Amino acid sequence: MPRPVPLGAGPVGSGTAVALAQRSLSRVTRACRNVAGVNRTLQAVASVGRLASNTVMSTAESTPCTPPNRKPRASSQARIAQILAAARELLADAGVAGLSIYSVADRAAIPPSSVYHFFASVPALLEALTADIHAAFRASLQEPVEHNALNSWHDLSRLIEQRMLAIYQADAAARQLILAQHGLAEVTQADRQHDIELAGLMRVLFERHFELPVLPSEVEVFALAIELGDRVYARSVLLHGAITPRMAEEGMRVFDAYLGLYLPPFLPKRVAPI
């Protein structure tokens, strides 16, 4: 007697199994295709990345890096000097009030755009001119000093102020920017900062010839001495339009007297300058 056919066996069961197998095979095929597509995409991305990297390296090799603090070219330096010279002339003629980008360009015989290229505003131009003036003051402190001619520190103090006065007397722009009342906060702040630098050089000069005592760290003694002397010269410019001989003498006395608050009258002189 024939046995009953189990469920799922025979033709019907075989067809179902085949269909299931085909669907599984189809899924595997699609998955493989997806994996292959992803691989091709990753390979393309990697290729593009290598190309971009090579391009950047090539560009970096072919384009030299420009130092951020590179000095201006000779042509730019000449143009800046031309602009500052024109500004000096205008300051001597009409003071700060008569200064503008266009008046400087007209005096220098160059387009206003050339002035704007280097100086975006009048205060920026005046700050540069103030720095130029203080460069002359710094140079005066670096000039030789005859050590044997110094009998006391007062001699050195007087020599320094005489050199400063000579610059003021010869440079009308210096008098207008540093001594005249122009109300430009940027220029005043720049002048004070430059005074601190001058004070450092002045202290070095004093220490070269004399044995200085311990000075207070919270007070810029030499910077204040410079500023007090300038106040006297500024008073003379306000009253007389120039530094008169009498006011020049008074300014030197004020400078010397303030230093005398911190330096003893008979400061030991070095055997030889250091």
Coordinates of C-alpha atoms in Angstrom, one line a residue:
M1 CA 0.0 0.0 0.0
P2 CA 1.6 3.3 -1.0
R3 CA 2.6 5.7 1.7
P4 CA 1.2 9.3 1.8
V5 CA 3.4 12.0 0.3
P6 CA 4.7 14.3 3.0
L7 CA 3.8 17.9 2.9
G8 CA 6.3 19.9 0.9
A9 CA 7.5 16.8 -0.9
G10 CA 7.0 16.0 -4.5
P11 CA 6.6 18.5 -7.4
V12 CA 5.0 21.3 -5.4
G13 CA 7.6 21.3 -2.6
S14 CA 10.4 21.2 -5.1
G15 CA 9.1 24.2 -7.0
T16 CA 8.8 26.2 -3.8
A17 CA 12.4 25.3 -2.8
V18 CA 13.7 26.3 -6.2
A19 CA 11.8 29.6 -6.0
L20 CA 13.3 30.3 -2.6
A21 CA 16.8 29.5 -3.8
Q22 CA 16.4 31.7 -6.8
R23 CA 15.2 34.6 -4.7
S24 CA 18.2 34.1 -2.3
L25 CA 20.6 34.0 -5.3
S26 CA 19.0 37.2 -6.6
R27 CA 19.6 38.9 -3.3
V28 CA 23.2 37.8 -3.1
T29 CA 23.8 39.0 -6.7
R30 CA 22.3 42.4 -5.9
A31 CA 24.4 42.6 -2.8
C32 CA 27.5 41.7 -4.7
R33 CA 26.7 44.3 -7.3
N34 CA 26.2 46.9 -4.5
V35 CA 29.5 45.9 -2.9
A36 CA 31.2 46.2 -6.3
G37 CA 29.6 49.6 -6.8
V38 CA 30.8 50.8 -3.5
N39 CA 34.3 49.6 -4.2
R40 CA 34.3 51.4 -7.5
T41 CA 33.1 54.6 -5.8
L42 CA 35.8 54.3 -3.1
Q43 CA 38.4 53.7 -5.7
A44 CA 37.2 56.8 -7.6
V45 CA 37.3 58.9 -4.4
A46 CA 40.8 57.7 -3.6
S47 CA 41.9 58.5 -7.1
V48 CA 40.4 62.1 -6.9
G49 CA 42.1 62.5 -3.5
R50 CA 45.5 61.5 -4.8
L51 CA 45.0 63.8 -7.8
A52 CA 44.0 66.7 -5.4
S53 CA 47.0 66.0 -3.1
N54 CA 49.4 65.9 -6.0
T55 CA 47.9 69.2 -7.4
V56 CA 48.3 70.9 -4.0
M57 CA 51.9 69.6 -3.6
S58 CA 52.7 70.7 -7.1
T59 CA 51.3 74.1 -6.5
A60 CA 53.1 74.4 -3.2
E61 CA 56.4 73.5 -4.9
S62 CA 55.9 75.8 -7.8
T63 CA 54.6 78.8 -5.7
P64 CA 57.1 80.1 -3.2
C65 CA 55.8 81.1 0.2
T66 CA 55.9 84.9 0.8
P67 CA 57.2 85.8 4.3
P68 CA 54.5 87.8 6.2
N69 CA 56.9 90.4 7.4
R70 CA 58.7 90.9 4.2
K71 CA 60.2 94.4 3.8
P72 CA 58.6 96.6 1.1
R73 CA 60.4 96.6 -2.3
A74 CA 62.7 99.4 -3.2
S75 CA 60.1 101.0 -5.3
S76 CA 57.6 100.9 -2.5
Q77 CA 60.1 102.3 0.0
A78 CA 60.9 105.2 -2.4
R79 CA 57.2 105.9 -2.7
I80 CA 56.6 105.9 1.0
A81 CA 59.6 108.2 1.5
Q82 CA 58.1 110.5 -1.1
I83 CA 54.7 110.6 0.7
L84 CA 56.3 111.2 4.1
A85 CA 58.4 114.1 2.7
A86 CA 55.3 115.7 1.3
A87 CA 53.5 115.3 4.6
R88 CA 56.5 116.9 6.4
E89 CA 56.3 120.0 4.1
L90 CA 52.5 120.3 4.6
L91 CA 52.9 120.1 8.4
A92 CA 55.6 122.8 8.4
D93 CA 53.3 125.0 6.3
A94 CA 49.9 124.6 7.8
G95 CA 50.1 122.1 10.7
V96 CA 48.0 119.0 11.1
A97 CA 44.8 120.9 10.2
G98 CA 46.0 121.4 6.7
L99 CA 46.8 117.8 6.1
S100 CA 44.7 115.4 4.0
I101 CA 45.2 112.4 1.7
Y102 CA 44.5 114.6 -1.3
S103 CA 46.7 117.5 -0.2
V104 CA 49.6 115.0 0.4
A105 CA 49.0 113.5 -3.0
D106 CA 49.0 116.9 -4.6
R107 CA 52.2 118.0 -2.9
A108 CA 53.9 114.7 -3.8
A109 CA 52.5 114.9 -7.4
I110 CA 51.1 111.4 -7.3
P111 CA 47.5 110.0 -7.5
P112 CA 45.5 109.9 -4.2
S113 CA 45.1 106.2 -4.8
S114 CA 48.9 105.8 -4.4
V115 CA 48.7 107.5 -1.0
Y116 CA 45.7 105.3 0.1
H117 CA 47.7 102.2 -1.0
F118 CA 50.1 102.8 1.8
F119 CA 48.1 104.8 4.3
A120 CA 44.4 104.3 4.7
S121 CA 43.8 107.5 6.7
V122 CA 45.5 110.7 7.9
P123 CA 46.1 109.3 11.4
A124 CA 47.8 106.3 9.8
L125 CA 50.0 108.6 7.8
L126 CA 50.8 110.7 10.9
E127 CA 51.6 107.6 13.0
A128 CA 54.1 106.6 10.3
L129 CA 55.6 110.1 10.3
T130 CA 55.8 110.0 14.1
A131 CA 57.8 106.7 13.9
D132 CA 60.1 108.3 11.3
I133 CA 60.7 111.2 13.7
H134 CA 61.4 109.0 16.6
A135 CA 63.9 107.0 14.5
A136 CA 66.0 110.2 14.5
F137 CA 65.7 110.5 18.3
R138 CA 66.9 106.9 18.6
A139 CA 69.8 107.5 16.3
S140 CA 70.9 110.5 18.4
L141 CA 71.1 108.2 21.5
Q142 CA 73.3 105.8 19.6
E143 CA 75.8 108.5 18.5
P144 CA 79.3 108.2 20.2
V145 CA 79.8 109.9 23.6
E146 CA 83.2 111.0 24.8
H147 CA 83.5 109.1 28.1
N148 CA 86.4 111.3 29.4
A149 CA 84.4 114.5 28.8
L150 CA 81.8 113.4 31.3
N151 CA 82.5 114.7 34.8
S152 CA 79.0 113.7 36.2
W153 CA 75.8 112.2 35.0
H154 CA 74.5 115.8 34.6
D155 CA 76.9 116.2 31.7
L156 CA 75.4 113.2 30.0
S157 CA 71.8 114.4 30.7
R158 CA 72.5 117.8 29.2
L159 CA 74.2 116.2 26.1
I160 CA 71.1 114.0 25.5
E161 CA 68.7 116.9 25.8
Q162 CA 70.8 119.1 23.5
R163 CA 70.7 116.4 20.8
M164 CA 66.9 116.1 21.2
L165 CA 66.5 119.9 21.0
A166 CA 68.6 120.0 17.8
I167 CA 66.1 117.6 16.2
Y168 CA 63.1 119.6 17.3
Q169 CA 64.7 122.8 16.0
A170 CA 65.5 121.3 12.6
D171 CA 62.3 119.5 12.0
A172 CA 59.0 121.5 12.0
A173 CA 57.1 118.2 11.5
A174 CA 58.5 116.9 14.8
R175 CA 57.3 120.1 16.6
Q176 CA 53.9 119.9 15.0
L177 CA 53.3 116.2 15.8
I178 CA 54.9 115.9 19.2
L179 CA 54.8 119.3 20.8
A180 CA 51.7 121.0 19.2
Q181 CA 48.2 120.4 20.4
H182 CA 46.5 118.5 17.6
G183 CA 44.0 116.3 19.6
L184 CA 44.8 113.1 17.6
A185 CA 44.7 110.3 20.2
E186 CA 46.4 107.8 17.8
V187 CA 49.4 110.0 17.3
T188 CA 49.7 110.9 21.1
Q189 CA 49.5 107.2 22.0
A190 CA 52.2 106.3 19.4
D191 CA 54.4 109.1 20.7
R192 CA 54.1 107.7 24.3
Q193 CA 55.0 104.2 23.1
H194 CA 58.0 105.6 21.3
D195 CA 59.0 107.5 24.4
I196 CA 59.2 104.2 26.3
E197 CA 61.5 102.8 23.6
L198 CA 63.7 105.9 23.8
A199 CA 63.7 105.6 27.6
G200 CA 65.1 102.1 27.3
L201 CA 67.9 103.3 25.1
M202 CA 68.6 106.2 27.4
R203 CA 69.0 103.9 30.4
V204 CA 71.4 101.7 28.5
L205 CA 73.4 104.9 27.6
F206 CA 73.5 106.0 31.3
E207 CA 74.5 102.5 32.4
R208 CA 77.3 102.4 29.8
H209 CA 79.1 105.4 31.5
F210 CA 77.8 105.3 35.1
E211 CA 76.8 102.8 37.8
L212 CA 73.1 103.3 38.2
P213 CA 71.3 102.6 41.5
V214 CA 68.3 100.4 41.6
L215 CA 65.4 102.2 40.0
P216 CA 61.7 101.5 40.7
S217 CA 60.2 99.0 38.4
E218 CA 56.7 100.4 38.5
V219 CA 57.8 103.8 37.2
E220 CA 59.4 104.5 33.9
V221 CA 61.8 107.1 35.2
F222 CA 63.5 108.0 32.0
A223 CA 60.3 108.0 30.0
L224 CA 58.7 110.4 32.5
A225 CA 61.8 112.7 32.3
I226 CA 61.4 112.8 28.5
E227 CA 57.7 113.6 28.7
L228 CA 58.2 116.3 31.3
G229 CA 60.9 118.0 29.2
D230 CA 58.6 117.8 26.2
R231 CA 55.9 119.5 28.1
V232 CA 58.1 122.6 28.6
Y233 CA 59.0 122.6 24.9
A234 CA 55.3 122.2 24.0
R235 CA 54.5 125.2 26.1
S236 CA 57.0 127.3 24.2
V237 CA 55.6 126.2 20.9
L238 CA 52.1 127.1 22.0
L239 CA 53.2 130.6 23.2
H240 CA 55.9 131.5 20.7
G241 CA 55.5 129.1 17.8
A242 CA 59.0 127.8 18.4
I243 CA 61.3 126.6 21.2
T244 CA 62.9 129.7 22.5
P245 CA 66.5 129.6 24.0
R246 CA 65.1 130.3 27.5
M247 CA 62.4 127.6 27.3
A248 CA 65.0 125.2 25.9
E249 CA 67.1 125.8 29.0
E250 CA 64.1 125.3 31.2
G251 CA 63.2 122.1 29.5
M252 CA 66.7 120.7 30.1
R253 CA 66.5 121.8 33.8
V254 CA 63.2 120.0 34.2
F255 CA 64.6 116.8 32.6
D256 CA 67.7 116.9 34.8
A257 CA 65.8 117.7 37.9
Y258 CA 63.4 114.8 37.6
L259 CA 66.2 112.4 37.0
G260 CA 67.8 113.9 40.1
L261 CA 65.0 112.5 42.2
Y262 CA 66.3 109.0 41.5
L263 CA 70.0 109.5 40.7
P264 CA 72.4 110.7 43.4
P265 CA 74.4 113.9 42.7
F266 CA 77.7 112.0 42.6
L267 CA 76.9 108.9 40.7
P268 CA 80.0 106.7 40.4
K269 CA 81.5 106.9 36.9
R270 CA 82.8 103.7 35.3
V271 CA 86.5 103.5 34.6
A272 CA 85.7 102.7 30.9
P273 CA 82.3 102.6 29.1
I274 CA 80.8 99.1 28.9

